[in-house]
Coordinates of C-alpha atoms and ligand atoms in Angstrom, one line a residue:
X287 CA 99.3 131.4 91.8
X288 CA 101.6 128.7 92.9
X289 CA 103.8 126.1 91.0
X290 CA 102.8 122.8 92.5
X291 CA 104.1 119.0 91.8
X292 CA 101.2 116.7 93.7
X293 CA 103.4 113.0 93.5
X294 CA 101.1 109.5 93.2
X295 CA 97.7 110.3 91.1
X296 CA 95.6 107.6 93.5
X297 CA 92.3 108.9 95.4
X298 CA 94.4 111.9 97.8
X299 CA 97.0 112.7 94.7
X300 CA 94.4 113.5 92.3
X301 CA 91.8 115.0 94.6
X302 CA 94.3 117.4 96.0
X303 CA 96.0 118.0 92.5
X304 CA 92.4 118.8 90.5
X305 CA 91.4 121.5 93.3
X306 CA 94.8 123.4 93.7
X307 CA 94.4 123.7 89.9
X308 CA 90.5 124.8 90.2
X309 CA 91.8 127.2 93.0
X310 CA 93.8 128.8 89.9
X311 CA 97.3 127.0 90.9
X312 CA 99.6 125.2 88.2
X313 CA 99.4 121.5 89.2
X314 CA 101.7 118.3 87.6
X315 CA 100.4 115.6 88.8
X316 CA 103.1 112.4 88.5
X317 CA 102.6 108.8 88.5
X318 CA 104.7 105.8 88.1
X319 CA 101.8 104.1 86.3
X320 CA 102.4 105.6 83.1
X321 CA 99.1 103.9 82.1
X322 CA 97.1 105.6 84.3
X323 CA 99.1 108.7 83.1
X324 CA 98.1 108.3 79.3
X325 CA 94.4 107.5 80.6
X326 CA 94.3 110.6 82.8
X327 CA 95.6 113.1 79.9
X328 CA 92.5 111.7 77.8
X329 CA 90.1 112.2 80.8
X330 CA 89.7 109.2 81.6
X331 CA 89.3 108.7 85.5
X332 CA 90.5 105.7 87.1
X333 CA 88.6 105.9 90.1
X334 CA 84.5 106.7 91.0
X335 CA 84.4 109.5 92.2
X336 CA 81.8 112.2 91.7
X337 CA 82.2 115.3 90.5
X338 CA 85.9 114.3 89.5
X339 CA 86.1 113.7 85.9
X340 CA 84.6 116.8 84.5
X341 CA 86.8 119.4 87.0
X342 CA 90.0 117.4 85.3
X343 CA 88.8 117.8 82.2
X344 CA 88.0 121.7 82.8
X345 CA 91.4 122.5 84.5
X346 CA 93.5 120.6 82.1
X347 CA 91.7 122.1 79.1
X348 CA 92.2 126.0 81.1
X349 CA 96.4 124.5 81.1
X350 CA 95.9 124.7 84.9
X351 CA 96.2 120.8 85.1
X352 CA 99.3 118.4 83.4
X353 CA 99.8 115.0 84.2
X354 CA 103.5 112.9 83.6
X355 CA 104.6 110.0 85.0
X356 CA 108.7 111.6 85.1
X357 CA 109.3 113.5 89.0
X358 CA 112.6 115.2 87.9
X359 CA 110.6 118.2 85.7
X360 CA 108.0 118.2 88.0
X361 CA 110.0 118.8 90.6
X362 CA 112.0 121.4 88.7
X363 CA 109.1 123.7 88.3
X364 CA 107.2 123.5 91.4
X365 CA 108.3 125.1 94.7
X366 CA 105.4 123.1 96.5
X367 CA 105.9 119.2 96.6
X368 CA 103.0 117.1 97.7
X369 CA 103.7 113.2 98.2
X370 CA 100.8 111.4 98.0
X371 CA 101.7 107.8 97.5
X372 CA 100.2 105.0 99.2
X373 CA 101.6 104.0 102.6
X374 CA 99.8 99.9 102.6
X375 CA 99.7 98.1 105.6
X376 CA 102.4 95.6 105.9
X377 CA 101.3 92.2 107.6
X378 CA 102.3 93.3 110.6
X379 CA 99.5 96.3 110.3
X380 CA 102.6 98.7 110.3
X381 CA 102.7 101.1 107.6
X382 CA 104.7 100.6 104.7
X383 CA 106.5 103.4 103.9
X384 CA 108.9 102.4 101.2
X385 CA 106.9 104.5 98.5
X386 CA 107.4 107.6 100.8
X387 CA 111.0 106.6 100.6
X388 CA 111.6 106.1 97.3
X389 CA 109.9 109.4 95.9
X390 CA 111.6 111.4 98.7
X391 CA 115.3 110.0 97.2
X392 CA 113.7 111.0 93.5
X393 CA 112.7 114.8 94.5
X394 CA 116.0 115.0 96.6
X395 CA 117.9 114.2 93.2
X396 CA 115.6 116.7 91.0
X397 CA 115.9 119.8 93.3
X398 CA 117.0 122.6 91.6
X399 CA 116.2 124.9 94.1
X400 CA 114.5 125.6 97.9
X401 CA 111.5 122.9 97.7
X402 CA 108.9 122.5 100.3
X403 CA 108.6 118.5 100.2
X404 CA 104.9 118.2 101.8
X405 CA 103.5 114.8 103.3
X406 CA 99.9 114.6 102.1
X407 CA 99.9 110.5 102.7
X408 CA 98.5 109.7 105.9
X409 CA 102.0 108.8 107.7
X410 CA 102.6 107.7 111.1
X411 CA 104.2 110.2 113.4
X412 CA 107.9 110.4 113.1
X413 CA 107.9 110.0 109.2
X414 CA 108.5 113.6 108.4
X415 CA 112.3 113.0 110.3
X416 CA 112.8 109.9 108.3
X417 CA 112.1 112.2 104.6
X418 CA 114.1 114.7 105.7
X419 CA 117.5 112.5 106.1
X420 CA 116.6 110.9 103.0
X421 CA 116.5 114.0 101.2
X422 CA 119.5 115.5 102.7
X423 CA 121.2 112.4 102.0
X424 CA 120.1 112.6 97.8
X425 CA 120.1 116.2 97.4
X426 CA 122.5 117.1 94.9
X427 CA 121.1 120.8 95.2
X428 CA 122.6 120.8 98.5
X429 CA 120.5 124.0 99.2
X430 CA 117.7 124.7 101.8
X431 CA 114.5 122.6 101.9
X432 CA 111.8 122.2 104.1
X433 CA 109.9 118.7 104.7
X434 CA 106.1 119.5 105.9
X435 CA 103.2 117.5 106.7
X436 CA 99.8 118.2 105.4
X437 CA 97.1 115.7 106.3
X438 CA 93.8 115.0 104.1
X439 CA 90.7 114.7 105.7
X440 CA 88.8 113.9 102.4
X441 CA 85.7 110.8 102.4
X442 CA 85.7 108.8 99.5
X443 CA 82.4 109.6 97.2
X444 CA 82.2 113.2 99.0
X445 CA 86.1 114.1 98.4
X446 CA 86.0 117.4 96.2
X447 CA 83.7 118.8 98.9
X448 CA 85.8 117.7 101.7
X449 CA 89.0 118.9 100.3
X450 CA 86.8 122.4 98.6
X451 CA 84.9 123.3 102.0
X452 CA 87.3 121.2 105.1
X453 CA 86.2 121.6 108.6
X454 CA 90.0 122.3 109.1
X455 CA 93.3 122.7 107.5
X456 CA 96.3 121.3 109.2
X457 CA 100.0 122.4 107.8
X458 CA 102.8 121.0 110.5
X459 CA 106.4 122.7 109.6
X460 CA 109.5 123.6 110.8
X461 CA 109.8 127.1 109.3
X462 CA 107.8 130.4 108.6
X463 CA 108.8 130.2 105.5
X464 CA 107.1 126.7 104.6
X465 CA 104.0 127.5 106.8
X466 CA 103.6 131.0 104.2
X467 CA 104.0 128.8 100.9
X468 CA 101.6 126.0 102.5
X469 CA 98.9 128.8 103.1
X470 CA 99.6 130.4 99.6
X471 CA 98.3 127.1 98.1
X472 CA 94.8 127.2 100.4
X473 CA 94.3 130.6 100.4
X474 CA 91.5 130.5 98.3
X475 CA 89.8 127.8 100.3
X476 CA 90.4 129.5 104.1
X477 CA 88.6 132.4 102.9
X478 CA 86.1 130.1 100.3
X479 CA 86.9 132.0 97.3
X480 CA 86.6 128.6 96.1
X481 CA 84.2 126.3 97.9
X482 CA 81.9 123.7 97.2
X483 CA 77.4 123.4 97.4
X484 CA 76.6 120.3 98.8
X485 CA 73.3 120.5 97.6
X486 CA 73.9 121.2 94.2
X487 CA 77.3 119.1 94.0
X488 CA 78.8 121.9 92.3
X489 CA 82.2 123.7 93.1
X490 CA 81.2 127.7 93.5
X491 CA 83.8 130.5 93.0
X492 CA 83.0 133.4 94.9
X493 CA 84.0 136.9 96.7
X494 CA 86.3 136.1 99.8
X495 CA 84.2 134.7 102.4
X496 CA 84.1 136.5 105.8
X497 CA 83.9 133.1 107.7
X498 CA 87.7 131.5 107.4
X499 CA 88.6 127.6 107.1
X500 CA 90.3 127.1 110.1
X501 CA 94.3 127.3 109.3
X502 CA 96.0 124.7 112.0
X503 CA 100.2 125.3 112.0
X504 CA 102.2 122.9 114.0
X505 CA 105.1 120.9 114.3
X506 CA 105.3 118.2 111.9
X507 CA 105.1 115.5 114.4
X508 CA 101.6 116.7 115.5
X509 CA 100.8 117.4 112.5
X510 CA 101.3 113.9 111.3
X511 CA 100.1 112.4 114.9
X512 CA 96.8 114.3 114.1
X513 CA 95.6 112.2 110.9
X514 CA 96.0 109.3 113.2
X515 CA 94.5 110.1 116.4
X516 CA 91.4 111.6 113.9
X517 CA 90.3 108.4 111.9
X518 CA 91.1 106.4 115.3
X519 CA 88.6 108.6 117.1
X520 CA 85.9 108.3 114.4
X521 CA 86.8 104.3 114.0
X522 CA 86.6 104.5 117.9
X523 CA 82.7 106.1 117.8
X524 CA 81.6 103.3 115.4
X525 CA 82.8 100.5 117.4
X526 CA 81.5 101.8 120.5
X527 CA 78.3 102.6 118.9
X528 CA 78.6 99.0 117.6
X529 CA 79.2 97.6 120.8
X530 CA 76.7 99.3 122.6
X531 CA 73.9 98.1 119.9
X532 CA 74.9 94.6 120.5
X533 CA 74.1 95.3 124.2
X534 CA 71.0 97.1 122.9
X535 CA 70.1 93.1 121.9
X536 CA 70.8 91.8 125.2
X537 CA 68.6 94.4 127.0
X538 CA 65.7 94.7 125.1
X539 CA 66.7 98.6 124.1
X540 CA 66.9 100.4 120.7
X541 CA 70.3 101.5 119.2
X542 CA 69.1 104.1 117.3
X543 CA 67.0 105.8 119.7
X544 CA 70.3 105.4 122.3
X545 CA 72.6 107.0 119.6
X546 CA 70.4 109.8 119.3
X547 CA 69.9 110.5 122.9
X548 CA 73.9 110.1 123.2
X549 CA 74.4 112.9 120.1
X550 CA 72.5 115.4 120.9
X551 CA 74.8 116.3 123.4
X552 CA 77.3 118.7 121.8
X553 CA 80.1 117.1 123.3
X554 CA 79.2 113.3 121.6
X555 CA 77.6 114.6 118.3
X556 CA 75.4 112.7 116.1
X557 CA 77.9 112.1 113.5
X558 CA 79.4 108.8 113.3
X559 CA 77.0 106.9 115.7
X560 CA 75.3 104.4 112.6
X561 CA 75.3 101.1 114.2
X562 CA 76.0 98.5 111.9
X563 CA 78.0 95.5 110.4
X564 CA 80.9 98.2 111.0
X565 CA 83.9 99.9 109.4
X566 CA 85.5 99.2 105.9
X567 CA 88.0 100.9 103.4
X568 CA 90.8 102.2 102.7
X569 CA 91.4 104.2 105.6
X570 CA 90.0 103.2 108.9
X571 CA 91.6 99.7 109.2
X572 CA 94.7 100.5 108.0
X573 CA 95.3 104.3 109.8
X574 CA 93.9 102.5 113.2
X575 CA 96.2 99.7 112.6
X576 CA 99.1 101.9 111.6
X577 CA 98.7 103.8 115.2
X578 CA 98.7 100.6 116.9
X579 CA 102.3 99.7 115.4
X580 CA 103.9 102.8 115.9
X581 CA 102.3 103.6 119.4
X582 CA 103.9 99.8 120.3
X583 CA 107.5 100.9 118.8
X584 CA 107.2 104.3 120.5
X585 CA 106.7 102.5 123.2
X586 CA 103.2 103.2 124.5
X587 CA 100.4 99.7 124.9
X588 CA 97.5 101.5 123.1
X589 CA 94.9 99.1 124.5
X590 CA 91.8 100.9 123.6
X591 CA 93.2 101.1 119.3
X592 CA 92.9 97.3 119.6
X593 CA 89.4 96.8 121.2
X594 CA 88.2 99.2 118.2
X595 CA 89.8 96.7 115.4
X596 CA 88.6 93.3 117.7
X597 CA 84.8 95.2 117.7
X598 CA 84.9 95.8 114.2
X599 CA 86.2 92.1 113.3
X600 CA 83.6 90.7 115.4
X601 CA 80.4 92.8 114.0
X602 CA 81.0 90.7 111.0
X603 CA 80.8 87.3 112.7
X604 CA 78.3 88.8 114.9
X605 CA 75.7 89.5 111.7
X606 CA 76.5 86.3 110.1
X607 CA 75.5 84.2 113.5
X608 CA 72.4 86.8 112.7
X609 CA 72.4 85.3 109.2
X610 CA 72.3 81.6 110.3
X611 CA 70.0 81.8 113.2
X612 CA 67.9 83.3 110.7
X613 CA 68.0 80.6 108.0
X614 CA 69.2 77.0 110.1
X615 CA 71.1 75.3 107.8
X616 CA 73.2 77.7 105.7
X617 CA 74.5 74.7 102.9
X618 CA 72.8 75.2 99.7
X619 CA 70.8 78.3 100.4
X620 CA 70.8 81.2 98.3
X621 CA 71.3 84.3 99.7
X622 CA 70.9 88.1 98.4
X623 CA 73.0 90.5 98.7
X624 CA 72.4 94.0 98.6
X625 CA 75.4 96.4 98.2
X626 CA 78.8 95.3 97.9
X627 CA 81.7 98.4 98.4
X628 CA 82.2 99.3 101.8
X629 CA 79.9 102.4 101.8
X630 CA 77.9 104.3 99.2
X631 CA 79.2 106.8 96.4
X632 CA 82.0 104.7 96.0
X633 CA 83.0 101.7 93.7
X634 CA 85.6 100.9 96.6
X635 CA 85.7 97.5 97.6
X636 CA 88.8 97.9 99.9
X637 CA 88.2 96.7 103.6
X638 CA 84.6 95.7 102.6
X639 CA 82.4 94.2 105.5
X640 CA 81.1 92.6 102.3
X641 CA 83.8 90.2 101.3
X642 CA 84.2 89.0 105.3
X643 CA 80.1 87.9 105.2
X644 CA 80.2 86.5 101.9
X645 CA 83.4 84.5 102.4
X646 CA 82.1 83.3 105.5
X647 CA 78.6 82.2 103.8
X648 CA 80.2 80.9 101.4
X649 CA 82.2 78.5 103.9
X650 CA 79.1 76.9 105.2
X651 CA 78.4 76.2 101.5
X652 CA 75.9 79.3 100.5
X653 CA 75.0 80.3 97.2
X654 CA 75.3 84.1 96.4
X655 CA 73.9 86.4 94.0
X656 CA 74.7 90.3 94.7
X657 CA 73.9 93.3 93.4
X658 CA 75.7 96.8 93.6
X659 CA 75.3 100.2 91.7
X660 CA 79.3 101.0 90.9
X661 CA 81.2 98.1 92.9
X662 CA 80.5 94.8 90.8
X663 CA 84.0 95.2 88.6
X664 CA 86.0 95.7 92.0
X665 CA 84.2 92.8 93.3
X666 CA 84.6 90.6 90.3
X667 CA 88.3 91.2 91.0
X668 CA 87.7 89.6 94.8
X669 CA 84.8 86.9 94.4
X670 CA 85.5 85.7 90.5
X671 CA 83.1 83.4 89.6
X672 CA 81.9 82.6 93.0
X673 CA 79.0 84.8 93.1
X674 CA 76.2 85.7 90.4
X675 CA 76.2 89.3 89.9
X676 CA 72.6 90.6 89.2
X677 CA 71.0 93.4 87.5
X678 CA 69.3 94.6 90.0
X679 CA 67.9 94.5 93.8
X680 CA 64.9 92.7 92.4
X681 CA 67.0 89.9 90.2
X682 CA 69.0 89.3 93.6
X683 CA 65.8 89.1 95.8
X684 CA 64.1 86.8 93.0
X685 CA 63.5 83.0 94.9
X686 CA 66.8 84.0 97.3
X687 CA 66.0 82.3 100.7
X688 CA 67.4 85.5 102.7
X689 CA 67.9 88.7 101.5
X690 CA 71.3 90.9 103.0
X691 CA 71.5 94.7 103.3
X692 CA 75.4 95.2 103.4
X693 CA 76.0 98.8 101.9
X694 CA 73.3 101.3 102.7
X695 CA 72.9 103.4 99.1
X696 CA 69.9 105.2 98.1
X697 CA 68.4 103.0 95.6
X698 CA 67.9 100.8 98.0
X699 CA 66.2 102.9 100.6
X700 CA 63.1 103.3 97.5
X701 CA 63.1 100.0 97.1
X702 CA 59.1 98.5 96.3
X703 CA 59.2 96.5 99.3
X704 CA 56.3 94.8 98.3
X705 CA 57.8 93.5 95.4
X706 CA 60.9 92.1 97.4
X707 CA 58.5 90.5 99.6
X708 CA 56.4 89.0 96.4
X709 CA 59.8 87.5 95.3
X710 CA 61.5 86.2 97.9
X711 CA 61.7 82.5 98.5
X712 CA 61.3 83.3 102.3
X713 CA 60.1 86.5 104.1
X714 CA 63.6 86.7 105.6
X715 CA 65.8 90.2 105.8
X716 CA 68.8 91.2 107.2
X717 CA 69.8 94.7 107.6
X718 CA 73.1 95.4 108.7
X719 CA 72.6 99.2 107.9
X720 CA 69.8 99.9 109.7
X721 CA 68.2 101.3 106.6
X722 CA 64.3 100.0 107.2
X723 CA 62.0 100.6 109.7
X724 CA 61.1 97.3 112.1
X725 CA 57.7 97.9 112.8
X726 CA 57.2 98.4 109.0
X727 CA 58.9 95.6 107.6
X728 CA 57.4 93.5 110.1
X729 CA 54.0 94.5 108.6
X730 CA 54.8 93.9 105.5
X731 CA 55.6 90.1 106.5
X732 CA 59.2 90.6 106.5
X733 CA 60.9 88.6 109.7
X734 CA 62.9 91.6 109.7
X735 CA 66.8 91.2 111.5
X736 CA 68.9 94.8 112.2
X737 CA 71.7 95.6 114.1
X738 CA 71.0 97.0 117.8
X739 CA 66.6 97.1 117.7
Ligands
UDX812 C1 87.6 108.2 106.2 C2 87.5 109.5 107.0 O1 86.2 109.9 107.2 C3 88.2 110.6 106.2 O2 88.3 111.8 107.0 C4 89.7 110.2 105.9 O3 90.3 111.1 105.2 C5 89.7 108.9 105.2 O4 88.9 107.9 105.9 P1 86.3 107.1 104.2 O5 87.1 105.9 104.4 O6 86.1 107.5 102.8 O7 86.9 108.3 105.0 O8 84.8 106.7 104.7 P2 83.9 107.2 105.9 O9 82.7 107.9 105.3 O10 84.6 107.8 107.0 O11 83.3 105.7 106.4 C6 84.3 104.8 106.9 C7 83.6 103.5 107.3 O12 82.8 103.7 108.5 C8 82.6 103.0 106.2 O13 82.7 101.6 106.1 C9 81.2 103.4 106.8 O14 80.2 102.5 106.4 C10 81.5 103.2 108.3 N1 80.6 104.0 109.2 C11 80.7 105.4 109.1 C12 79.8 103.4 110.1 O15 79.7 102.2 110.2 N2 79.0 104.2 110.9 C13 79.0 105.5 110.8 O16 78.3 106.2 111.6 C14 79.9 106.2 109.9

């Protein structure tokens, strides 16, 4: 059992907080928002994610689980510190680290003791240095600490399993000592003691497993360096993807049919090759953006980083050309929207492809009416009164002169396409998920649009 502090309660913080403590580990989590705080310490969640809410409900009612919105304690009775603040991208597209900074100066002042201060906020490469002066600087301990760097690897609306059953562990340190306490705290995940069903949803305790979670120990900078290099690679695969279904249109062939010819090669993989109006959120964009800025201070032109970001912008501008060939004359129209948040299982709006097409529509003077299971607050917050939200797909299809597929969730895969067809003003849908069939929209009546067939 380990005594650990997990600093900033956002998506990483509170993942990685609520599954050391289900491991069996004493967890603070601390937050400045001392709203958030009081909300979390009556259950209440302040983000969708599922599965969350009842595991910190269990672990804080089993006294495995505290929350406080005050570092020094924390700090005082952990050995492990995990800083997981946000790092948003400045204007530039650099990271903005001052968060990083500031809680790095707060634990420095609070140490009572040696402290492994861990990195769990995806950081460009070079930041662990950077904490570590900081810290020596405020430390009025004056004793031995070690800065680590631990990235996360968790998906929005699939976290718990991600973190609960990872493909890999990466710890980067500078001593033995810091590389033991790091594995002390996964321990029960390499060997899946604690693990996760995907099936079920459900987080399983069980014997030691004989299969291991790989347990990756490096130097911090590599550490750090991998986070990057990772979400740049997957951001990579959907823009190529994306690109190559936009030749797919020019040549007459069928993007889906290419990407599965491409992954079942075991060096491409099938994973990540879902053509469509492409990548959103809070990670991609900023992390590919991040390793652009700090590739260019280090040094080192990282063409290929910003032909992922200008295929990405243009898949948006792309599908809304798609949008007005479709329809002529865009003024006055009213046009459906199906799905809002940049992906399913998640009320996350951050990044959306959403908010670029509807903007953009909105420019040539459309009318909008959306619908999205979880994502309509967030999006109140971006699109006010702009947009009519509906009740559901149906409402939003009802006399709309186009209907738009942005988010790809499972509702609307069962949709009564019959019905939508019935409602619609005109026959006229655009996919940019690639969720229907062609040859089956087309015999309902649909003039069916998609991305890359
Ligand atoms: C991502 C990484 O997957 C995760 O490891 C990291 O820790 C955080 O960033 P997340 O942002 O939650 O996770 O979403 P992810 O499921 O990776 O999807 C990212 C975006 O790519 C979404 O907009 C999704 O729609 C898009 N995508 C994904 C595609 O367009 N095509 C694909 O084949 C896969």
């Amino acid at each position: 059992m380990m005594n650990i502090a997990v600093i900033g309660s956002g998506y990483v913080g509170l993942v990685t907080g609520v599954c050391f403590a289900e491991c069996g580990h004493k967890v603070i989590c601390v937050d400045k928002d001392e709203q958030k705080i009081n909300r979390l310490k009556n259950g209440i969640i302040p983000i969708y994610e599922p599965g969350l809410d009842q595991l910190v409900l269990s672990n804080q009612e089993q006294g495995r689980l505290s929350f406080c919105n005050d570092i020094g304690p924390a700090v005082e009775k952990s050995d492990v510190i995990f800083i997981a603040v946000g790092t948003p991208p400045k204007p530039t597209g650099e990271a903005d680290l001052s968060y990083i900074e500031d809680v790095s100066r707060q634990v420095a002042k609070a140490m009572n003791g040696y402290k492994v201060v861990v990195e769990k906020s995806t950081v460009p490469v070079k930041t662990g240095e950077w904490v570590k002066r900081t810290i020596r600087f405020n430390n009025k301990f004056g004793g031995d600490f070690d800065v680590a760097s631990n990235p996360e690897f968790l998906r929005e609306g699939s976290a718990i399993g991600d973190f609960l059953k990872p493909d890999r562990i990466v710890v980067g340190v500078e001593s033995q000592k810091a590389a033991e306490l790091l594995q002390g705290c996964y321990q029960p995940i390499i060997d899946q003691r604690v693990s996760f069903d995907i099936s079920s949803g459900k987080v399983i305790h069980q014997d030691p497993q004989d299969r291991h979670v790989p347990f990756i120990v490096t130097n911090v900078s590599s550490s750090e360096l991998i986070k990057h290099a990772s979400n740049s690679f997957l951001a990579l695969k959907i823009s190529y993807i994306n690109a190559v279904a936009n030749f797919c249109e020019l040549a007459g062939a069928d993007v889906e049919q290419v990407a599965k010819g491409m992954g079942l090669d075991s060096r491409i993989g099938t994973k990540f090759l879902n053509a469509g109006v492409g990548y959103g959120g809070s990670c991609f964009p900023k992390d590919v953006s991040a390793f652009l800025e700090i590739s260019r201070e280090l040094g080192y032109d990282f063409k290929l980083l910003e032909d992922i970001i200008e295929v990405n912008q243009k898949q948006r501008e792309i599908f809304v050309r798609k949008i007005k060939n479709a329809l002529w004359i865009i003024k006055d129209k009213s046009i459906g929207i199906l799905g809002l948040s940049f992906k399913p299982n998640t009320d996350d709006m951050r990044e959306a492809p959403s908010i670029d097409v509807i903007k953009a529509l909105q420019l040539e003077g459309a009318k909008i009416k959306a619908y999205d299971p979880v994502a309509m607050d967030n999006a109140k917050q971006i699109f006010g009164d702009t947009i009519t939200y509906c009740n559901d797909p149906y409402e939003v299809a009802q006399d709309s002169d186009a209907l738009v597929l942005m988010t790809e969730w499972d509702e609307f895969k069962n949709l009564d396409l019959k019905k939508v067809f019935d409602t619609l003003h005109y026959p006229i849908f655009l996919d940019g998920r690639n969720v229907f069939n062609p040859a089956e929209m087309k015999s309902i009546g649909f003039e069916y649009h998609s991305i890359g067939r």
